[in-house]
mmCIF file of C-alpha atoms and ligand atoms in Angstrom:
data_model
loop_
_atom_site.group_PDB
_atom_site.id
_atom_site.type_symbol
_atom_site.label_atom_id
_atom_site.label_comp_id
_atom_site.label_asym_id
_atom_site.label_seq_id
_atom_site.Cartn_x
_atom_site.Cartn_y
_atom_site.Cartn_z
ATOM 1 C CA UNK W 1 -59.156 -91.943 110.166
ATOM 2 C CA UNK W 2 -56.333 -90.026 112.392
ATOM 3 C CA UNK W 3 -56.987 -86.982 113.963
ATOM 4 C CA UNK W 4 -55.414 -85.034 111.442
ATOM 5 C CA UNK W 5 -57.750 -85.805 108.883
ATOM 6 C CA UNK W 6 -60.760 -84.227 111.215
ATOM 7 C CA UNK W 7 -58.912 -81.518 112.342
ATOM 8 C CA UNK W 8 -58.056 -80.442 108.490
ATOM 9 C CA UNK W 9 -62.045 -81.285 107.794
ATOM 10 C CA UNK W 10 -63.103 -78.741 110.638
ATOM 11 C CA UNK W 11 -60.135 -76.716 109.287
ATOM 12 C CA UNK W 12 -60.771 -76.173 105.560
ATOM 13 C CA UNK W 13 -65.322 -76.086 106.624
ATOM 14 C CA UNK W 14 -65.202 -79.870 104.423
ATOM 15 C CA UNK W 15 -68.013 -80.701 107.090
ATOM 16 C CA UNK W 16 -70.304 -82.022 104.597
ATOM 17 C CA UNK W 17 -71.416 -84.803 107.470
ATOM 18 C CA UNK W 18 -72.969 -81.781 109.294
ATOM 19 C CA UNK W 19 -76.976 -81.229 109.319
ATOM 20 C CA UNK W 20 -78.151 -78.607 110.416
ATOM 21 C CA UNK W 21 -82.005 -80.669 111.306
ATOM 22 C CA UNK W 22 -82.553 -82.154 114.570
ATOM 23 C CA UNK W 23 -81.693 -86.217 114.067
ATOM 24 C CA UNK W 24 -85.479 -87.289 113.325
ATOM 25 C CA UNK W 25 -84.416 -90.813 115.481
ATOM 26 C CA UNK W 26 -83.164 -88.664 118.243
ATOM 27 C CA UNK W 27 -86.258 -86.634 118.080
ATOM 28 C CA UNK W 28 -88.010 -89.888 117.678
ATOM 29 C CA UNK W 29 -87.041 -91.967 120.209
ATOM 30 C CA UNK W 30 -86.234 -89.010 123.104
ATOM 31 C CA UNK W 31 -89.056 -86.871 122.620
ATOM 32 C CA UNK W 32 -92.619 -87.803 122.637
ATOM 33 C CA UNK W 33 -91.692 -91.295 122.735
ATOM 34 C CA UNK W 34 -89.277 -91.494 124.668
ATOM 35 C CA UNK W 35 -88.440 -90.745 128.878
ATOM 36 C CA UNK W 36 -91.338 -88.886 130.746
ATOM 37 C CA UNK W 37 -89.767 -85.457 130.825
ATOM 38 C CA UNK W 38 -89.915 -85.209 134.785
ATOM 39 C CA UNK W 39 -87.558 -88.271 134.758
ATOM 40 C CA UNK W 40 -85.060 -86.722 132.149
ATOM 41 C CA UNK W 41 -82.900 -84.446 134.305
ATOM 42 C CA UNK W 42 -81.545 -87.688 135.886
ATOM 43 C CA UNK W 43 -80.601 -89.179 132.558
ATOM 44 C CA UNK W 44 -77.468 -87.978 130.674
ATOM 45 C CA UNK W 45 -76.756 -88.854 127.361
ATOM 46 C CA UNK W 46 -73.352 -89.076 126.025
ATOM 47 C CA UNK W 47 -72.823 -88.274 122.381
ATOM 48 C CA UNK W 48 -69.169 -89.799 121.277
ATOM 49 C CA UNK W 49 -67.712 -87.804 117.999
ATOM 50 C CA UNK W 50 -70.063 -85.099 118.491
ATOM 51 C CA UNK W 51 -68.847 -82.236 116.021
ATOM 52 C CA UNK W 52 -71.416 -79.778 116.638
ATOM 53 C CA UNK W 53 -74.202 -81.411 116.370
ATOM 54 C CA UNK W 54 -77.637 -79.387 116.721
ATOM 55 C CA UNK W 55 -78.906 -83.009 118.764
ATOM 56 C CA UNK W 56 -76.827 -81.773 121.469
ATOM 57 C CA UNK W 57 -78.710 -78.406 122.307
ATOM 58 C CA UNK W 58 -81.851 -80.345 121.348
ATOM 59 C CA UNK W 59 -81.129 -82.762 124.136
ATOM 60 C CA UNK W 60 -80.416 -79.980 126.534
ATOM 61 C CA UNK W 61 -83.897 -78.111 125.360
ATOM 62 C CA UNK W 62 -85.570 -81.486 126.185
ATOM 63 C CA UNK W 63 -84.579 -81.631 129.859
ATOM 64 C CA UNK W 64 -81.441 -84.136 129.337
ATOM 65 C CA UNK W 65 -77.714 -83.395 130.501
ATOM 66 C CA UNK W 66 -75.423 -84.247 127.815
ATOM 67 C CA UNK W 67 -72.118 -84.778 127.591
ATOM 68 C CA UNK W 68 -69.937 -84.377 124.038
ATOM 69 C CA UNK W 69 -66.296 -85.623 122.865
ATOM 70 C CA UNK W 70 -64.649 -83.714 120.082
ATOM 71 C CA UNK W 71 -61.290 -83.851 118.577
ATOM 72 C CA UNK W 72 -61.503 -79.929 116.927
ATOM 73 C CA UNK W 73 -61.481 -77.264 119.461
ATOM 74 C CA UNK W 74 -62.730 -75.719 116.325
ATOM 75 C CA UNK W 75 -65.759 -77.490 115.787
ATOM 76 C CA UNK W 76 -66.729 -77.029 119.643
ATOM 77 C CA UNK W 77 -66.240 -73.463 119.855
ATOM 78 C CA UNK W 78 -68.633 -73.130 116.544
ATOM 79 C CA UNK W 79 -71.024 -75.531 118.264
ATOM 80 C CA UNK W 80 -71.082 -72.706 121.328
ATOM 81 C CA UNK W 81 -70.866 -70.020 119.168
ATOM 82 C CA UNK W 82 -73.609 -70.850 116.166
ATOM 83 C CA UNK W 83 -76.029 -71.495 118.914
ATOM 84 C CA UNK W 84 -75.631 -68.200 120.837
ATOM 85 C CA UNK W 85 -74.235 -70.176 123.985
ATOM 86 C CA UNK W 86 -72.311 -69.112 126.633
ATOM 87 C CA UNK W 87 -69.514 -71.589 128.097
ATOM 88 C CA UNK W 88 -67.209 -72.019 130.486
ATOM 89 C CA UNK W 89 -63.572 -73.523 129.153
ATOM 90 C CA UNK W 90 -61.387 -75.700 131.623
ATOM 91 C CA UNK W 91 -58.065 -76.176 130.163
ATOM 92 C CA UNK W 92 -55.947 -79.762 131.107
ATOM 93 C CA UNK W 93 -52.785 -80.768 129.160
ATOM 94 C CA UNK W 94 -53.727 -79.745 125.554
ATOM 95 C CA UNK W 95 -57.394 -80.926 125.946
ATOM 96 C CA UNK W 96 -60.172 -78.807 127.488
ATOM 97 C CA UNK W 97 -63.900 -79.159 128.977
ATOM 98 C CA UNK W 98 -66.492 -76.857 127.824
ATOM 99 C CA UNK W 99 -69.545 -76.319 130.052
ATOM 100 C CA UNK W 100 -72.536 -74.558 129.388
ATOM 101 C CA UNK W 101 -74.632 -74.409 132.242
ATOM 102 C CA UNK W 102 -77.413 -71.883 130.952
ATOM 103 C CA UNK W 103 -80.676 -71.857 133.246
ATOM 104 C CA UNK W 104 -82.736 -72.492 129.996
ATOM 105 C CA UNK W 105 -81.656 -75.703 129.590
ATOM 106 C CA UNK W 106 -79.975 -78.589 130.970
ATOM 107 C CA UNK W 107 -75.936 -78.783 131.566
ATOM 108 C CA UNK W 108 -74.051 -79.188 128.163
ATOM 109 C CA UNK W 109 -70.456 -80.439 128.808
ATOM 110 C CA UNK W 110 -68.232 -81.261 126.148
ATOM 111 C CA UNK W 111 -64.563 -83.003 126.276
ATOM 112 C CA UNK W 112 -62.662 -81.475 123.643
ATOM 113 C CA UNK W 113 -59.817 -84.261 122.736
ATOM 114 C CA UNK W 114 -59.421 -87.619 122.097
ATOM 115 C CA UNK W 115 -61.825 -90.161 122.441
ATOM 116 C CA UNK W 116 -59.635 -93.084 122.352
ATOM 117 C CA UNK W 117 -57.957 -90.775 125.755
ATOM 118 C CA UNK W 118 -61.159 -90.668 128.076
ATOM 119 C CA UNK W 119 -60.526 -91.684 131.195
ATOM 120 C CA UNK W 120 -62.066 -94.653 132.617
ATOM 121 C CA UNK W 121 -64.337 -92.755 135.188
ATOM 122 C CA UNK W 122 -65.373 -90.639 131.533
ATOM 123 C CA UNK W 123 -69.548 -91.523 131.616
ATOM 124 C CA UNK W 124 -70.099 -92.046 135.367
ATOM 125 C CA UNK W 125 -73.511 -90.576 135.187
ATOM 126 C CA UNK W 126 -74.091 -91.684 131.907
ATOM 127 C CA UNK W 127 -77.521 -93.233 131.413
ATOM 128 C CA UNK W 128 -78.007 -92.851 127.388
ATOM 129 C CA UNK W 129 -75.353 -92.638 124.092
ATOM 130 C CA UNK W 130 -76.711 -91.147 120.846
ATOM 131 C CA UNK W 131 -74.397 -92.532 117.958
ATOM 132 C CA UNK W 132 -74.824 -91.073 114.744
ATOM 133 C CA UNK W 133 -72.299 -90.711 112.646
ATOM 134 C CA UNK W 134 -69.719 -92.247 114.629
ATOM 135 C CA UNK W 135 -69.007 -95.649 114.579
ATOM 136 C CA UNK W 136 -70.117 -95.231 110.745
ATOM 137 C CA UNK W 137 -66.851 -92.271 110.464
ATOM 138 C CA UNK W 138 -64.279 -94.781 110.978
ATOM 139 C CA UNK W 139 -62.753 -97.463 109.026
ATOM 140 C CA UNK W 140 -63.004 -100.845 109.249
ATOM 141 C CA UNK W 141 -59.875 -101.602 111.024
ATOM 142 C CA UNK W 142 -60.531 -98.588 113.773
ATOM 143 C CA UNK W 143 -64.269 -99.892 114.526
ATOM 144 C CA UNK W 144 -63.222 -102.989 117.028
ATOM 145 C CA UNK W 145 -60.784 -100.523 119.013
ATOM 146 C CA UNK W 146 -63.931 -98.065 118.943
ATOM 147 C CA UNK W 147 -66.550 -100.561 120.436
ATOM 148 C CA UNK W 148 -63.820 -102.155 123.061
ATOM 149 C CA UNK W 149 -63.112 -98.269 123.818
ATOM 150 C CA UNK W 150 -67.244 -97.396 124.294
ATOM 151 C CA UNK W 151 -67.843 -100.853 126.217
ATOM 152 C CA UNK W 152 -64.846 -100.567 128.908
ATOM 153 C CA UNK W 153 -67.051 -96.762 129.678
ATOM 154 C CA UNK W 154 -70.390 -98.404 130.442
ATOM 155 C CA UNK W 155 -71.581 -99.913 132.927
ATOM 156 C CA UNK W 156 -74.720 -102.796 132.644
ATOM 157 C CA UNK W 157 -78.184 -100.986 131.628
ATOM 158 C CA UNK W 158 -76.735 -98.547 129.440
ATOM 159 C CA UNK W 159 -78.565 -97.887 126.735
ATOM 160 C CA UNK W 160 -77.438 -96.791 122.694
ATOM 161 C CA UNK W 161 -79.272 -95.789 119.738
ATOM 162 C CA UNK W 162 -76.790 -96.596 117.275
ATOM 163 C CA UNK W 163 -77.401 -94.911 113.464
ATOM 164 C CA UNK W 164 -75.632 -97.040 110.574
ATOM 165 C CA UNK W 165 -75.662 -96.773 106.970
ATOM 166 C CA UNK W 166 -75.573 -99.982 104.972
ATOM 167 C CA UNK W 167 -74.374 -99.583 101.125
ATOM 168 C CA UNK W 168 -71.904 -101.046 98.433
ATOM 169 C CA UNK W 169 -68.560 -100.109 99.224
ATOM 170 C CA UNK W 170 -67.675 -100.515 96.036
ATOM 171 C CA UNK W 171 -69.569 -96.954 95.033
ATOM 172 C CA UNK W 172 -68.264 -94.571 97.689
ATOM 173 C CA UNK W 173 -64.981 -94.445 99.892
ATOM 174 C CA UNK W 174 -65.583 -93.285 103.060
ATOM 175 C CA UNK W 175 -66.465 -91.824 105.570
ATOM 176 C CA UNK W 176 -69.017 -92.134 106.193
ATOM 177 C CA UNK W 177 -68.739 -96.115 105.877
ATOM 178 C CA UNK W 178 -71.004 -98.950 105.311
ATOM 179 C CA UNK W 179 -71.855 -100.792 108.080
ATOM 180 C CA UNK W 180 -74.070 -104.235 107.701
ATOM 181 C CA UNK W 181 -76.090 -105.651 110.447
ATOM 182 C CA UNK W 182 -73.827 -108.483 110.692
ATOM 183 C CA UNK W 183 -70.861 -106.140 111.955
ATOM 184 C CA UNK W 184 -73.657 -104.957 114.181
ATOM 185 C CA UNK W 185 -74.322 -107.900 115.378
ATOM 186 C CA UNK W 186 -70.398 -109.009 115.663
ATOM 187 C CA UNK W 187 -69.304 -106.009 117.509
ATOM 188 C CA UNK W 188 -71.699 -105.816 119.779
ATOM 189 C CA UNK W 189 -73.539 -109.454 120.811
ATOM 190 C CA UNK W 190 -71.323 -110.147 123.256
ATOM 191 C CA UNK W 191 -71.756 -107.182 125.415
ATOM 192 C CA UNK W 192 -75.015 -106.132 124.492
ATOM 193 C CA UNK W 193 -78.867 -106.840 124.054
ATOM 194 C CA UNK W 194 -79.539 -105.961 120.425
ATOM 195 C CA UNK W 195 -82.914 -104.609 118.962
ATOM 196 C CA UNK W 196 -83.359 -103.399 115.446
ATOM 197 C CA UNK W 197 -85.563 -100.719 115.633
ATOM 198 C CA UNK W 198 -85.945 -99.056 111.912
ATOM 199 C CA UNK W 199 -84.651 -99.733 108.666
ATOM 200 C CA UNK W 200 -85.316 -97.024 106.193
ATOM 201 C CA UNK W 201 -84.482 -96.176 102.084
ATOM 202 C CA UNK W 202 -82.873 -92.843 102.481
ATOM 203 C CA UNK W 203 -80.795 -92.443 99.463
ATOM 204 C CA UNK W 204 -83.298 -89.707 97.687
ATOM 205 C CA UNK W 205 -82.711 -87.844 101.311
ATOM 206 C CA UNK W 206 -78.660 -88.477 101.602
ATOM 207 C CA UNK W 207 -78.508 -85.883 98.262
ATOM 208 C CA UNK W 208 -74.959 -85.541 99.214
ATOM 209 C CA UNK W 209 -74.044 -89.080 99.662
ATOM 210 C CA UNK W 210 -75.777 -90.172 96.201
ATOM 211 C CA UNK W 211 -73.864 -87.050 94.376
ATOM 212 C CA UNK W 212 -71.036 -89.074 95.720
ATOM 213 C CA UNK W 213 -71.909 -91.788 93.524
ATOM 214 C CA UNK W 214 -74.562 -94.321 95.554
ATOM 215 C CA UNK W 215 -77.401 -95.936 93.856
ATOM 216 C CA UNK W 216 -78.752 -97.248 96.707
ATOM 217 C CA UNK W 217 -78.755 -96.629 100.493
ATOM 218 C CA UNK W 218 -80.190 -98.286 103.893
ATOM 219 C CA UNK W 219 -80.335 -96.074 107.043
ATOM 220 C CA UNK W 220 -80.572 -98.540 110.611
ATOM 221 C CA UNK W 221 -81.047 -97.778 113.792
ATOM 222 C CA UNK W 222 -80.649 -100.032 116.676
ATOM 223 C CA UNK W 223 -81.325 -100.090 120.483
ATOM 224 C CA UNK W 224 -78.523 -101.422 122.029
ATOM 225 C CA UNK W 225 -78.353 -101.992 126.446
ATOM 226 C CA UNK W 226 -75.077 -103.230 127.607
ATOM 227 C CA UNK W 227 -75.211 -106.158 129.277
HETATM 228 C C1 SAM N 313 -68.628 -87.737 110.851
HETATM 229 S S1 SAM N 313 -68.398 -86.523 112.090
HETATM 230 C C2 SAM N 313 -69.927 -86.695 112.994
HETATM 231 C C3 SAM N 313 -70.210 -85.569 113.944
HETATM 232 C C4 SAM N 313 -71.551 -85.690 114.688
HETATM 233 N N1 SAM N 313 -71.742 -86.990 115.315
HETATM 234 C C5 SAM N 313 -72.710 -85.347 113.801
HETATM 235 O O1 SAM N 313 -73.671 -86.121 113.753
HETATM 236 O O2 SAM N 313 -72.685 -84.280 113.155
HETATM 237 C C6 SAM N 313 -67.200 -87.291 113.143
HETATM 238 C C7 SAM N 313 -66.667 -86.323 114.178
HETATM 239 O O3 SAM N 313 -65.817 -87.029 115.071
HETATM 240 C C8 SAM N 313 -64.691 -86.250 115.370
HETATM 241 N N2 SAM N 313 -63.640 -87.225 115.732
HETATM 242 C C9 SAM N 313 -63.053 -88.119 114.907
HETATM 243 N N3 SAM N 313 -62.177 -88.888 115.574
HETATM 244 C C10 SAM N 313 -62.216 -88.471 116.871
HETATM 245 C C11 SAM N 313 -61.546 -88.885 118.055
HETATM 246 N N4 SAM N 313 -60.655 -89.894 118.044
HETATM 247 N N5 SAM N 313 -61.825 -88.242 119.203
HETATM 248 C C12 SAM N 313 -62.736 -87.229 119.237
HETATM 249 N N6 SAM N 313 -63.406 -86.802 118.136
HETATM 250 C C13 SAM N 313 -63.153 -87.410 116.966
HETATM 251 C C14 SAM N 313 -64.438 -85.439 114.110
HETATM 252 O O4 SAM N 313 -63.736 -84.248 114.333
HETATM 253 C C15 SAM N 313 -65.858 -85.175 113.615
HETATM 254 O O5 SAM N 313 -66.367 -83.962 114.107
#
């Protein structure tokens, strides 16, 4: 999936991989759960192929810096915009960082541009990465580039919670695409410490995805901690 494709989706509203709820893993795993929330304004979570994702002001509202990537200038400016955000816009060479640094919440920045472009230095500061919808947006032959891309940024201890969706291929083209636990396992073993965390039934929840044609439908999350 080239750019283009996302920048017409943002373009033409097809944003059907948009939900406007919290991610209950997110809210799962960082909230209650998750880092005491005195320790959380020295963690920063990273969220790669954000869109404009509600998780992001939820992570801010919870005491965690984030950090965003984007393609669509588009899709940030709605994020800022839906959410009744100010933000601060620093231009660079056809790419841009937007910061919102309102004293309600925690620092948003997000990097609006590519992902495959950020800079090696990108997540210094980066304790955390939220991927949902992601890795699962891109096809097959885009995912290695995407996990040697996310690996050179971290450095040992980072940690992921990953979101896939497992399904037949043979039902639905993507995106969003199946991924098995095997590609898990053989994109990421090497490099990281693996734990499966949930798998969950969630095609009478996916409405969209079984209008699309699936009969059946396995949402997994795993913890992943580079190595
Ligand atoms: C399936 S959407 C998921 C968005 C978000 N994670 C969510 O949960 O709503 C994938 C997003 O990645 C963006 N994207 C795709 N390729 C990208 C790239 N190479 N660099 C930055 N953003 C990209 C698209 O514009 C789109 O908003």
């Amino acid at each position: 999936m080239k750019i283009d494709f996302w920048l017409d989706r943002w373009n033409n509203d097809k944003i059907g991989f948009h939900q406007d709820r919290i991610n209950p893993y997110l809210a799962y795993f960082y909230g209650d759960k998750g880092p005491a929330v005195e320790q959380r304004d020295k963690l920063k979570v990273f969220v790669p192929l954000c869109g404009k994702s509600k998780d992001l002001l939820w992570l801010a509202q919870n005491g965690y810096n984030v950090f965003g990537v984007e393609c669509s200038d588009r899709a940030v400016k709605k994020f800022f915009e839906e959410n009744v955000l100010n933000y601060r816009h620093v231009e660079k060479e056809g790419t841009g960082l937007y910061i919102c640094d309102d004293d309600r919440f925690s620092k948003i920045e997000i990097f609006q541009g590519d992902f495959f472009a950020l800079e090696d230095n990108a997540l210094d500061g980066v304790t955390d990465i939220f991927d949902r919808a992601s890795l699962v947006a891109l096809p097959v032959d885009m995912r290695t580039d995407y996990v040697n891309k996310i690996t050179s940024l971290q450095q040992s201890g980072m940690r992921t919670l990953l979101v896939t969706l497992n399904f037949d291929p043979a039902e639905m083209d993507g995106p969003p695409f199946s991924v098995t636990d095997e590609e898990v396992m053989n994109l990421y073993a090497e490099n990281y410490k693996i734990d499966k965390l949930i798998a969950k039934d969630v095609i009478e929840i996916e409405t969209g995805l079984k209008n699309r044609g699936l009969t059946a439908l396995t949402e997994s999350v795993f913890k992943l901690v580079k190595k």
